[in-house]
Short mmCIF file of C-alpha atoms and ligand atoms in Angstrom, two decimals:
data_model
loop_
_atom_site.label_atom_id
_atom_site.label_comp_id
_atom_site.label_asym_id
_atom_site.label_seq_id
_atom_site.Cartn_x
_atom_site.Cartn_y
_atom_site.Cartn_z
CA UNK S 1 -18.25 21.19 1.66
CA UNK S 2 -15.14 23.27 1.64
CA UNK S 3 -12.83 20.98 2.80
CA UNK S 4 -9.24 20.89 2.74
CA UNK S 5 -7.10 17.34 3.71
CA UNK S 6 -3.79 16.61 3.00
CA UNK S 7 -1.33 13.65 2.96
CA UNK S 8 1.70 14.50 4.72
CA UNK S 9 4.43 11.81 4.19
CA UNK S 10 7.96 11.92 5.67
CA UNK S 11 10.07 10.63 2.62
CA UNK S 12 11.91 8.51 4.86
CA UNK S 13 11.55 5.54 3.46
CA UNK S 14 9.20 3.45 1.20
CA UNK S 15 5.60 3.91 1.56
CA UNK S 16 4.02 1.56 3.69
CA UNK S 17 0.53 0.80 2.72
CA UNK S 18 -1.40 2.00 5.68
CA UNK S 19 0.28 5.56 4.80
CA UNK S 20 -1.24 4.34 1.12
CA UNK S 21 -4.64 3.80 2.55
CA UNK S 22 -4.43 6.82 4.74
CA UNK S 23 -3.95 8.87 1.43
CA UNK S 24 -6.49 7.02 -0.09
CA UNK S 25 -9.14 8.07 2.85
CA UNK S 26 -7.85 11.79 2.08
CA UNK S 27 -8.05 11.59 -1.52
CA UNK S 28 -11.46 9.89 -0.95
CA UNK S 29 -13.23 12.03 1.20
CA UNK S 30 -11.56 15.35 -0.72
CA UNK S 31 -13.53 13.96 -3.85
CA UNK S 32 -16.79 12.90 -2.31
CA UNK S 33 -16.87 16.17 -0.62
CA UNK S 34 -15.23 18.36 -3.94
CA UNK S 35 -13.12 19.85 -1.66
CA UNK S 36 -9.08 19.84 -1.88
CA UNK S 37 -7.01 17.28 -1.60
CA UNK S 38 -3.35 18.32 -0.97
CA UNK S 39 0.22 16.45 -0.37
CA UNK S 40 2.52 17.85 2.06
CA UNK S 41 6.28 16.08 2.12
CA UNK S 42 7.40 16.15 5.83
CA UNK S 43 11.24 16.29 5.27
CA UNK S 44 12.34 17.92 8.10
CA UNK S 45 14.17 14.77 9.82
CA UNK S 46 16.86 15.58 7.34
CA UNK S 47 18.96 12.86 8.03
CA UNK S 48 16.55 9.98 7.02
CA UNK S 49 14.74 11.67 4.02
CA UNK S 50 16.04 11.45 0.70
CA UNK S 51 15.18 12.61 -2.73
CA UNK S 52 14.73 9.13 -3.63
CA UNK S 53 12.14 8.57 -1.56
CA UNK S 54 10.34 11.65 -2.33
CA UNK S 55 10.62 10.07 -5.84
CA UNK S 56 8.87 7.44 -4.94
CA UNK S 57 6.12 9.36 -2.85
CA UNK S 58 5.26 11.15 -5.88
CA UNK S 59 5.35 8.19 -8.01
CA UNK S 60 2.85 5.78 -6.21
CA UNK S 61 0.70 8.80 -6.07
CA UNK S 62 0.50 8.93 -9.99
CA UNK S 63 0.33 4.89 -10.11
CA UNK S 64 -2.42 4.94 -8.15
CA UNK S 65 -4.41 7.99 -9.25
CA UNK S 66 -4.65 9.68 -6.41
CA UNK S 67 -4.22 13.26 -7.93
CA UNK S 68 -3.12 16.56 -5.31
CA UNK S 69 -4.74 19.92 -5.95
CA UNK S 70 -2.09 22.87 -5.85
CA UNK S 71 1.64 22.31 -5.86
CA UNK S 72 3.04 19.63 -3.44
CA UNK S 73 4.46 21.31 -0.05
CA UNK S 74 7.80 20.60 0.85
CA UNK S 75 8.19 21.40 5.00
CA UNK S 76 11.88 21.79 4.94
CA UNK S 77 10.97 25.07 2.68
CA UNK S 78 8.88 26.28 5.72
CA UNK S 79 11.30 26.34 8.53
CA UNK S 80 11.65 30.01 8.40
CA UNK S 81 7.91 30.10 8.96
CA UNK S 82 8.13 27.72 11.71
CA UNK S 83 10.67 29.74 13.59
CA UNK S 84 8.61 33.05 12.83
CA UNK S 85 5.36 31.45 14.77
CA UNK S 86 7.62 30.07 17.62
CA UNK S 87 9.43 33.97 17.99
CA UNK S 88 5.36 35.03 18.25
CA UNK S 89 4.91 32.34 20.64
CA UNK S 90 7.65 33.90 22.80
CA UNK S 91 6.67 36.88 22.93
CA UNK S 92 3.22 36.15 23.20
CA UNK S 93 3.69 33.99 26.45
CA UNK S 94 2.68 30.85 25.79
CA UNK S 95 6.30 29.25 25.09
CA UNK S 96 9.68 30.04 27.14
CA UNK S 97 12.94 29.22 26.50
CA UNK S 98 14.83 26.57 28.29
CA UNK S 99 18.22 26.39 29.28
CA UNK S 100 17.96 23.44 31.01
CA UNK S 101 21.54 21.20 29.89
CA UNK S 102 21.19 17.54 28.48
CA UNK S 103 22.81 16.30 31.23
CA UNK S 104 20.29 17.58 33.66
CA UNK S 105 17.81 16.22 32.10
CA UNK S 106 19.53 13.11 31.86
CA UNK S 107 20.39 13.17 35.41
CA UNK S 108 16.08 13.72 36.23
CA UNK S 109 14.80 10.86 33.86
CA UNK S 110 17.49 8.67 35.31
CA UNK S 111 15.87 9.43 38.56
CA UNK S 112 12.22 9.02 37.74
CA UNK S 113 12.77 5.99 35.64
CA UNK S 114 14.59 4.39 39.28
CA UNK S 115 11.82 5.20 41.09
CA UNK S 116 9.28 4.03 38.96
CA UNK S 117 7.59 6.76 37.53
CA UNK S 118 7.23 8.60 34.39
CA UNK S 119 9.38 11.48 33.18
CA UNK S 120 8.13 14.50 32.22
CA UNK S 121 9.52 18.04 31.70
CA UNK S 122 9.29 19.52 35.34
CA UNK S 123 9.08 22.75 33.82
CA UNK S 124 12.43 24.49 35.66
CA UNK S 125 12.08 27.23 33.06
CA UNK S 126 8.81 27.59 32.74
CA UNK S 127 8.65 30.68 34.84
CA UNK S 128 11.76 32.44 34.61
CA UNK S 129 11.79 36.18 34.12
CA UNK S 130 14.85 36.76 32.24
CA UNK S 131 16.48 35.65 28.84
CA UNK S 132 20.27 34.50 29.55
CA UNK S 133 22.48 35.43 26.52
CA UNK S 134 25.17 33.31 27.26
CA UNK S 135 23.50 29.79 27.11
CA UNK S 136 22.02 27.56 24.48
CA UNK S 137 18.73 27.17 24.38
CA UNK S 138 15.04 25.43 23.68
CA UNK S 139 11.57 26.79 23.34
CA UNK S 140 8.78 24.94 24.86
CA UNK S 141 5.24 25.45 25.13
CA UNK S 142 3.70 26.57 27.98
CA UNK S 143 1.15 23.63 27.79
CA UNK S 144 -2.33 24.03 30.22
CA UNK S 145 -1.58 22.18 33.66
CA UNK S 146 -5.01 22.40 35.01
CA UNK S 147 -8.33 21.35 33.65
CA UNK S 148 -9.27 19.05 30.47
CA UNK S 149 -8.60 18.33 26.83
CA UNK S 150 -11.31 16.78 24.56
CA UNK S 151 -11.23 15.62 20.98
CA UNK S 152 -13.71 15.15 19.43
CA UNK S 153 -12.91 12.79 16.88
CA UNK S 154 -14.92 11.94 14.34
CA UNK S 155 -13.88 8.37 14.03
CA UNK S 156 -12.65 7.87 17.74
CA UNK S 157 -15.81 10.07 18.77
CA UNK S 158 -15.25 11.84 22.33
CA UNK S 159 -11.71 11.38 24.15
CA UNK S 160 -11.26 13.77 27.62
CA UNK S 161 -7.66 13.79 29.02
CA UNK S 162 -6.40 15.77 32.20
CA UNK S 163 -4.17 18.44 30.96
CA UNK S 164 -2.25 17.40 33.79
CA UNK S 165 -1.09 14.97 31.83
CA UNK S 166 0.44 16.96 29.16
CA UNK S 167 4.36 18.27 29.02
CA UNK S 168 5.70 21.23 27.99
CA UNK S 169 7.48 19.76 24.98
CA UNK S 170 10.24 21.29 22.57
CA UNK S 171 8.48 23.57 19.95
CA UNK S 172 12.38 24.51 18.24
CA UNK S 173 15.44 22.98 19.52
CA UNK S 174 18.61 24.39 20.14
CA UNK S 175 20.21 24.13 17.13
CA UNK S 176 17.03 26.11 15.87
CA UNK S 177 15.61 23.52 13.65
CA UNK S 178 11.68 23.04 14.40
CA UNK S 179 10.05 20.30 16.08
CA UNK S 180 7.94 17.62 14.02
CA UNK S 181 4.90 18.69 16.35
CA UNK S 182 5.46 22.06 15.55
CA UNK S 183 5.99 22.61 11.82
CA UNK S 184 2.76 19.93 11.06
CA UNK S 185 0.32 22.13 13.39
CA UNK S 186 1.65 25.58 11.42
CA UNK S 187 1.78 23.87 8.05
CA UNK S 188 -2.11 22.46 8.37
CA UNK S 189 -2.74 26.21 10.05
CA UNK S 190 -1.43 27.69 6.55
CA UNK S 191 -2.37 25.91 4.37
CA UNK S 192 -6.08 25.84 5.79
CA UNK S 193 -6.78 22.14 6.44
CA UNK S 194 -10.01 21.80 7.61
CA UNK S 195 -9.51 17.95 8.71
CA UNK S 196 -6.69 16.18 9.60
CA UNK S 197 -7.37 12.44 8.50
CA UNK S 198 -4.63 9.82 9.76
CA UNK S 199 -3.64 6.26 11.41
CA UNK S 200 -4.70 6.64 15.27
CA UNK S 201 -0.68 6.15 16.20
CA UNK S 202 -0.82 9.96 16.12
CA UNK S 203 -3.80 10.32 18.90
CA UNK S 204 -1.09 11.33 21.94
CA UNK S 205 0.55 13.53 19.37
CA UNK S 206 -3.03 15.50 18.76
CA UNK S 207 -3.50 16.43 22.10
CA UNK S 208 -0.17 18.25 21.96
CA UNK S 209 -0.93 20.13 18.60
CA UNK S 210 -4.25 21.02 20.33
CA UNK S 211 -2.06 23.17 22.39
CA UNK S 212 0.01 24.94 19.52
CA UNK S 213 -3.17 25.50 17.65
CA UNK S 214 -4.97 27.23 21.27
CA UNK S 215 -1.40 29.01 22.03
CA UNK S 216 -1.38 30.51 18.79
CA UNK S 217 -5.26 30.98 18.67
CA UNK S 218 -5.45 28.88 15.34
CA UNK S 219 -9.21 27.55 14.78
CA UNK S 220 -8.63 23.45 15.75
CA UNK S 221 -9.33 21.67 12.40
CA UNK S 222 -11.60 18.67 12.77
CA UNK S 223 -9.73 14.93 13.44
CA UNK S 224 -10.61 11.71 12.48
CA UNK S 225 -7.96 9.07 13.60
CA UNK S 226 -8.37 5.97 11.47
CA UNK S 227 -7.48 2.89 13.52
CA UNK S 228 -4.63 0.72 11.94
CA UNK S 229 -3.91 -1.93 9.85
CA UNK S 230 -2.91 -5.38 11.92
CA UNK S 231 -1.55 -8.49 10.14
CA UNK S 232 -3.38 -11.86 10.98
CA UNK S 233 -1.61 -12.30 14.03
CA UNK S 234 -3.22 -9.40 15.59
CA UNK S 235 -0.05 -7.28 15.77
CA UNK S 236 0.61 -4.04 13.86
CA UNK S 237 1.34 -4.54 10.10
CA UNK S 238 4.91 -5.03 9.68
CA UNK S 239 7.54 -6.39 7.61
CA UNK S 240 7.49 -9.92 10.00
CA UNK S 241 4.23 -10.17 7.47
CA UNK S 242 5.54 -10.22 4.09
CA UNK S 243 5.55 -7.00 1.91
CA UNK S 244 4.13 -4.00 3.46
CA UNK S 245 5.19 -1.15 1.15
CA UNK S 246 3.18 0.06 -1.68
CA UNK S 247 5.44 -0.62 -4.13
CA UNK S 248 6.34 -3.80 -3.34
CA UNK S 249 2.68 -4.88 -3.96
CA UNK S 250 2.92 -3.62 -7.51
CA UNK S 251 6.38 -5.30 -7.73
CA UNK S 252 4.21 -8.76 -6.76
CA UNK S 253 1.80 -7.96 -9.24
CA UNK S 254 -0.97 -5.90 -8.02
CA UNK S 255 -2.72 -4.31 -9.86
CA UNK S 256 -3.45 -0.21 -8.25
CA UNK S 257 -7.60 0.01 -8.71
CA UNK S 258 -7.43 -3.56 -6.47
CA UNK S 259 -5.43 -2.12 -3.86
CA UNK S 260 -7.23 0.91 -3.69
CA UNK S 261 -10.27 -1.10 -3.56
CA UNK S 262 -8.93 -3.92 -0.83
CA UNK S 263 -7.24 -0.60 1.03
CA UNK S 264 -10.96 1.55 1.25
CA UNK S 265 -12.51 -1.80 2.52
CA UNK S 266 -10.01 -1.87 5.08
CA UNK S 267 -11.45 0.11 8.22
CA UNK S 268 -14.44 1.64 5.70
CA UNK S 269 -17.65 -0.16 4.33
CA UNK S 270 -20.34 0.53 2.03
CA UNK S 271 -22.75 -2.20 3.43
CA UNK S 272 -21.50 -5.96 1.88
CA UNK S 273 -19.95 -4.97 -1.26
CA UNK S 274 -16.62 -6.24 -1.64
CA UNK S 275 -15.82 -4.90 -5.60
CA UNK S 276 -16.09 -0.86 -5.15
CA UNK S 277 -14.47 1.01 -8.27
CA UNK S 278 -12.63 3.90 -7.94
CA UNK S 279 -15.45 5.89 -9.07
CA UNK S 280 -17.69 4.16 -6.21
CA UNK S 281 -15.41 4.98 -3.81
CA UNK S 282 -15.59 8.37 -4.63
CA UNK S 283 -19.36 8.58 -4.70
CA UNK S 284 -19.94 6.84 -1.23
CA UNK S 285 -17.11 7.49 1.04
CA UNK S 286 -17.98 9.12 4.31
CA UNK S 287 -15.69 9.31 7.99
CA UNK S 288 -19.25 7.81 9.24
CA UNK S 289 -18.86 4.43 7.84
CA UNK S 290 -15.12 4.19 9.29
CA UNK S 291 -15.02 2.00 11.64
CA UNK S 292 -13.34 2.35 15.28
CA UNK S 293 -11.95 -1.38 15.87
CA UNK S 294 -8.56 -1.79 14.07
CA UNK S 295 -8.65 -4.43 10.26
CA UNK S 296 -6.97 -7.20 9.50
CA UNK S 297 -4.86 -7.62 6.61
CA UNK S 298 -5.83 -9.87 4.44
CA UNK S 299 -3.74 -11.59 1.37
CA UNK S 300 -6.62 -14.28 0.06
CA UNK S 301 -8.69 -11.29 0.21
CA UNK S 302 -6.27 -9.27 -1.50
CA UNK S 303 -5.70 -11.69 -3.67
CA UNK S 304 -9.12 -12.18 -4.15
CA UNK S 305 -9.71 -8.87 -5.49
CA UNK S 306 -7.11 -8.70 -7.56
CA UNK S 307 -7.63 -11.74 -9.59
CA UNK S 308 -11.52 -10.12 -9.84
CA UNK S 309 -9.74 -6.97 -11.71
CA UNK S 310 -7.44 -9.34 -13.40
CA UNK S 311 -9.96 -10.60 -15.11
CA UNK S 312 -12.18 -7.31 -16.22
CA UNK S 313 -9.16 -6.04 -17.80
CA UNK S 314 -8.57 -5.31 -21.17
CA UNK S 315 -6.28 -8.19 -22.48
CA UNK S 316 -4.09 -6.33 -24.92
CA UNK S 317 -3.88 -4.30 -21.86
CA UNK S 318 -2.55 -7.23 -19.83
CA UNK S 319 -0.06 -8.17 -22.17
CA UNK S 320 1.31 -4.85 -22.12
CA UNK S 321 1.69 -5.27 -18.31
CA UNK S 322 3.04 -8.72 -18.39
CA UNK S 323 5.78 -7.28 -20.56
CA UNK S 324 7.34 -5.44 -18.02
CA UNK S 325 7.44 -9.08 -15.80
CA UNK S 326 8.56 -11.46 -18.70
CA UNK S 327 10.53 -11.34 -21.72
CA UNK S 328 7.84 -12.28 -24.78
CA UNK S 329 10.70 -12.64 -27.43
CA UNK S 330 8.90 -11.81 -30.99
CA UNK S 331 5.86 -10.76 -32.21
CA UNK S 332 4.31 -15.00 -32.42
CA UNK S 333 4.85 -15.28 -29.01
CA UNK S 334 3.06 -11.88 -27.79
CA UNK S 335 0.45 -12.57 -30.54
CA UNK S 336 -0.42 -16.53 -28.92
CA UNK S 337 -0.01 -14.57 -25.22
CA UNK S 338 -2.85 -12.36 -26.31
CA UNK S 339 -5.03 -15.21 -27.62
CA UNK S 340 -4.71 -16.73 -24.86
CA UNK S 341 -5.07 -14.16 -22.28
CA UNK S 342 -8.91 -15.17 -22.33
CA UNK S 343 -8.23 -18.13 -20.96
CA UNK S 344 -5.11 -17.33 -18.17
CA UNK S 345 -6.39 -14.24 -16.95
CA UNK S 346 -9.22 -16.52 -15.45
CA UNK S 347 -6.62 -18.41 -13.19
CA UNK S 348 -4.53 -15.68 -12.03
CA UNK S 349 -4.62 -13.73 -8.91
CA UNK S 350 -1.64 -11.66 -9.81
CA UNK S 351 0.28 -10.46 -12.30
CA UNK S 352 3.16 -11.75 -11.83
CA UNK S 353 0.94 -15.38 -11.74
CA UNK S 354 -0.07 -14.26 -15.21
CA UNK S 355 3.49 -13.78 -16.26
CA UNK S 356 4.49 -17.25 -15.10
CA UNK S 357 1.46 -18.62 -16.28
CA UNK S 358 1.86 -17.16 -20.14
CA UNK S 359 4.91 -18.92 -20.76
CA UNK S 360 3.05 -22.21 -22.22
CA UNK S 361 2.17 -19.33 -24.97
CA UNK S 362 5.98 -18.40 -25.70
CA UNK S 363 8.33 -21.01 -25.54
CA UNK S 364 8.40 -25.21 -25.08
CA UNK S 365 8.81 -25.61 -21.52
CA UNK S 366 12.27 -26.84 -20.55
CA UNK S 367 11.94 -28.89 -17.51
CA UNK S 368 9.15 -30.48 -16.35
CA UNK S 369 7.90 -30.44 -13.20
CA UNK S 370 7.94 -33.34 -10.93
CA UNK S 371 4.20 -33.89 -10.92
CA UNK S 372 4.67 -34.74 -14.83
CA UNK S 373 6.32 -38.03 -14.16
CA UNK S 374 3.05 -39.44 -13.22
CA UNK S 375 2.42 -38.85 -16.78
CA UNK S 376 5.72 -40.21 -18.35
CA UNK S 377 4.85 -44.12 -18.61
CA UNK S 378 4.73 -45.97 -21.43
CA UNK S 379 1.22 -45.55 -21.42
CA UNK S 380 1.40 -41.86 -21.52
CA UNK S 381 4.12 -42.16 -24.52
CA UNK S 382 2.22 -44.35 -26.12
CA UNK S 383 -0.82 -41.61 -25.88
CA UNK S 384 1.22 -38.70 -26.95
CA UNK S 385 2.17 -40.94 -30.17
CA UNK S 386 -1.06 -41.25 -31.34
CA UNK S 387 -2.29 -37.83 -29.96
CA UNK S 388 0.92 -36.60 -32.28
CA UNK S 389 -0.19 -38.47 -35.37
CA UNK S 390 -4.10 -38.02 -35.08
CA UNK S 391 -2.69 -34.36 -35.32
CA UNK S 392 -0.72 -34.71 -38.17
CA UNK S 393 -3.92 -35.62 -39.98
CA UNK S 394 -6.38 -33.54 -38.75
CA UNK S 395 -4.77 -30.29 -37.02
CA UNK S 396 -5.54 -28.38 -33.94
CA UNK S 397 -8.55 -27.44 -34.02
CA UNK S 398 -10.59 -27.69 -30.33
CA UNK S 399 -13.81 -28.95 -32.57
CA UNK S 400 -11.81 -32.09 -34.25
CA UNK S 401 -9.62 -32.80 -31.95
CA UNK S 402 -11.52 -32.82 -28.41
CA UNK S 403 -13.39 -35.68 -29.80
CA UNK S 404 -10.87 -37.75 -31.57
CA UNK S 405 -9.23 -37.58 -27.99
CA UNK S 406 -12.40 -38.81 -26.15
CA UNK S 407 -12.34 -42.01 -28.59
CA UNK S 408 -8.72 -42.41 -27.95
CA UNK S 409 -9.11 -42.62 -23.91
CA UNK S 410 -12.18 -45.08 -24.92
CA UNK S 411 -9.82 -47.02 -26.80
CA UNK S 412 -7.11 -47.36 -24.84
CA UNK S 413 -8.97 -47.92 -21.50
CA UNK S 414 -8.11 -44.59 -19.65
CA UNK S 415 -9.67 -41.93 -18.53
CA UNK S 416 -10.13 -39.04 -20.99
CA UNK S 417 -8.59 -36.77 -17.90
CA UNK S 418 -5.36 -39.01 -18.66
CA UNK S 419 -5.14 -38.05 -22.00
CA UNK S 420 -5.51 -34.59 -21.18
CA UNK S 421 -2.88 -34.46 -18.13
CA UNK S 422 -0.41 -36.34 -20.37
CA UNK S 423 -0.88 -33.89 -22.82
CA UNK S 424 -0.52 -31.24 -20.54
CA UNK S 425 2.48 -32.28 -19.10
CA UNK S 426 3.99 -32.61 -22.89
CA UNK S 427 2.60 -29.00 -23.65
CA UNK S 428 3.57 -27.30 -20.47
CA UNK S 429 5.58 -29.01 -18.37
CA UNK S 430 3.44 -28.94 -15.04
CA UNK S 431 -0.14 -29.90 -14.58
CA UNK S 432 -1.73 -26.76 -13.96
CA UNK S 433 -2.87 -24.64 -16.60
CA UNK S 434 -5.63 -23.54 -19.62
CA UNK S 435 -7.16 -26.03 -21.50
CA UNK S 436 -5.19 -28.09 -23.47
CA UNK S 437 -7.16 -28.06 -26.57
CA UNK S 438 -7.17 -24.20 -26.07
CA UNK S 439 -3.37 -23.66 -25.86
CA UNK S 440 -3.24 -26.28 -28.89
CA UNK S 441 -5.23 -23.80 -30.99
CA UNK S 442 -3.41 -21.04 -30.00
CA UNK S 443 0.34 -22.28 -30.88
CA UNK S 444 -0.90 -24.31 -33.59
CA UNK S 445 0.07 -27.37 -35.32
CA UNK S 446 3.48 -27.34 -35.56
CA UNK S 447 4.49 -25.89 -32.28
CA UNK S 448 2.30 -28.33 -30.91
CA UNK S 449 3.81 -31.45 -32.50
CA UNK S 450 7.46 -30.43 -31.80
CA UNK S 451 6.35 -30.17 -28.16
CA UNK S 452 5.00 -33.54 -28.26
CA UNK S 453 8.24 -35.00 -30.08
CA UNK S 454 10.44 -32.70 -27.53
CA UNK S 455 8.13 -34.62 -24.38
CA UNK S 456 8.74 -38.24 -26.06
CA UNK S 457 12.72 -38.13 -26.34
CA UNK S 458 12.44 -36.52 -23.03
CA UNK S 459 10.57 -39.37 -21.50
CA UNK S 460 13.01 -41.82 -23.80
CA UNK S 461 16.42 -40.12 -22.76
N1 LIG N 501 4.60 12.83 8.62
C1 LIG N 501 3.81 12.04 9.51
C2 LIG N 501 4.01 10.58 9.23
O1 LIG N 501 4.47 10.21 8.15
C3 LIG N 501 2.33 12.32 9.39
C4 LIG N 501 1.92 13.55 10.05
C5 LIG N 501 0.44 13.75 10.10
O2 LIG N 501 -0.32 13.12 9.35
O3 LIG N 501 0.03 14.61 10.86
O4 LIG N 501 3.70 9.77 10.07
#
């Protein structure tokens, strides 16, 4: 298919990740379809976009791999275009100017709002014959009053409205800048989007760029309005739920082919599967399987997913990404974090878990965490004495050592999962993480018996 879909940001502030997953259903069906795929930055509301932010825009769109065809559009470099079509509009017929002052229309929404009902433009100027030099002014369309509007949306599927309904709204204001409904319907006009894919908050708005497209006698691109993303609570996504920009989620530790993954599942399926790839996506996604009824957000799920990736990555790989979270001090440390990666990237859901979780690989811990002092009786001492000197004779190693530790819990009466906790809590300060004997391997014998030494005049201080 020829298609053409774009992203259209407005760089007004950090990405939130239904604009993310609205992107990604672009991106997605551009691929499957080897059509285009382009970005458009929408910042006309000059006051709230920044260069930062269109930074940022540009950034998450590398991070997460979803690559543009052609050069990016900025809309702010369009505006003389905008104000070309609305000059054709007005001399075409099917927008007027108004003259109408603020405080009039003030005055008339004061009124209707008193009485109960709804404002709408009462169209004043709609019919008037003459320009008037001397007065500011706005163009409107001249939207249809009688008959119907339908969409036919390819998500939504069929939605009527009575034109009646619709207002003649601002097209260019009066300071000449264009409208927001205006410079989207000419910018998808010329730049030849074929569908506009985006969250269903923008339904009311499509019925109005229905009209630019007719007034101008554009061809009406096809629409699929993708319903939104709610938090658990059944309310839309917001910040009241924790992070909801993209980059915050990388911040936390997520990893981009899990988003992308959690993101297409939300609102699309591809019968039960839960792990799609990147590549998958690609090769089933279709505006058929989107679903009308809005999806919840998720974190286990999330979560879930993530720790999945977590673990099919490359471990030198991780390491290099836990870098950027924690400070590995020398080239020991990183080289125990990667031999031990096997083992942590199995309990991690996030990155920034795996960080926390890699320390027992760099350094002694320093504190230990209140659920140690189970593990801090004589007893325990007297376990980490013997644990120490049974060391001392025969090393680290998992093969020796496991079962010399077995005898020892025999011996002394406990539990072999005592042993192991106590040790734990002398290795790592808290009682979750990778097997003992593992990490013992890892850091070796003399790391391991100055932790054990360090744990004792702890427990004796
Ligand atoms: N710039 C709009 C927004 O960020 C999107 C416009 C559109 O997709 O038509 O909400």
């Amino acid at each position: 298919m020829n298609c053409r879909v774009r992203f259209a940001p407005s760089p007004t502030g950090d990405l939130h990740i239904g604009s993310l997953r609205t992107a990604l259903f672009n991106w997605a069906f551009a691929r499957h379809n080897c059509g285009k795929f382009l970005l458009r930055i929408e910042d006309t509301d000059r006051a709230r976009s920044t260069e930062k932010n269109i930074a940022s825009i540009l950034n998450i769109m590398e991070l997460f791999g979803l690559n543009y065809d052609e050069e990016y559009v900025l809309q702010s470099e369009r505006i003389k275009r905008h104000i070309e079509v609305v000059d054709k509009m007005l001399e075409d017929g099917v927008a007027y100017k108004c003259y109408c002052s603020q405080e009039d229309l003030q005055r008339k929404k004061d009124d209707c709002i008193a009485r109960g009902l709804s404002y709408k433009y009462d169209g004043t100027c709609r019919e008037l014959e003459k320009d008037d030099m001397t007065k500011p002014f706005v163009v409107r369309i001249k939207s249809d009053k009688v008959g119907k509007s339908c969409l036919q949306d390819i998500v939504q599927g069929d939605i009527e409205t009575d034109n009646s309904q619709l207002d003649d709204f601002i097209l260019l204001r009066s300071d000449m800048t264009p409208t927001y409904m205006l410079s989207v319907v000419v910018d998808d006009h010329d730049m030849g989007i074929t569908h506009i894919i985006r969250g269903s908050d923008h339904l009311t708005n499509t019925f109005r760029q229905m009209q630019i497209y007719k007034a101008c006698g554009w061809d009406v691109p096809y629409f699929a309005h993708i319903p939104l993303i709610y938090g658990q609570d059944g309310q839309k996504l917001s910040k009241r739920h924790g992070a909801v920009n993209a980059q915050d989620y990388l911040k936390d530790g997520y990893l981009p082919e899990a988003m992308l993954n959690y993101l297409v599942r939300l609102g699309w399926s591809h019968g039960d599967d839960e792990i799609i790839s990147k590549r998958q996506i690609v090769e089933w996604f279709s505006l058929d399987s989107v679903g009308k009824s809005p999806s919840r957000f998720d974190i286990q799920k999330l979560n879930h997913i993530n720790a999945h990736y977590l673990r099919e990555k490359d471990d030198e790989d991780l390491v290099h990404l836990i870098e950027g979270i924690v400070d590995i001090p020398n080239e020991v440390a990183r080289n125990n974090v990667l031999r031990g990666m096997c083992g942590l990237k199995k309990r991690a859901s996030t990155l920034k878990e795996l960080a926390e979780a890699s320390a027992v690989y760099i350094d002694m811990p320093r504190n230990f965490e209140e659920s140690c002092r189970e593990y801090m009786q004589d007893i325990n001492l007297t376990i980490i004495k013997k644990v120490a000197n049974i060391i001392m004779n025969i090393g680290v190693s998992e093969e020796l050592l496991l079962p010399e530790c077995r005898k020892l819990a025999e011996s002394m009466g406990v539990k072999f999962l005592v042993v192991a906790q106590t040790l734990r809590s002398a290795l790592c300060g808290k009682l979750v993480s990778p097997s003992v004997f593992e990490i013992m391997q890892i850091i070796g014998q003399c790391d391991t018996i100055a932790r054990l030494e360090n744990f004792i005049r702890y427990c004796e201080s």
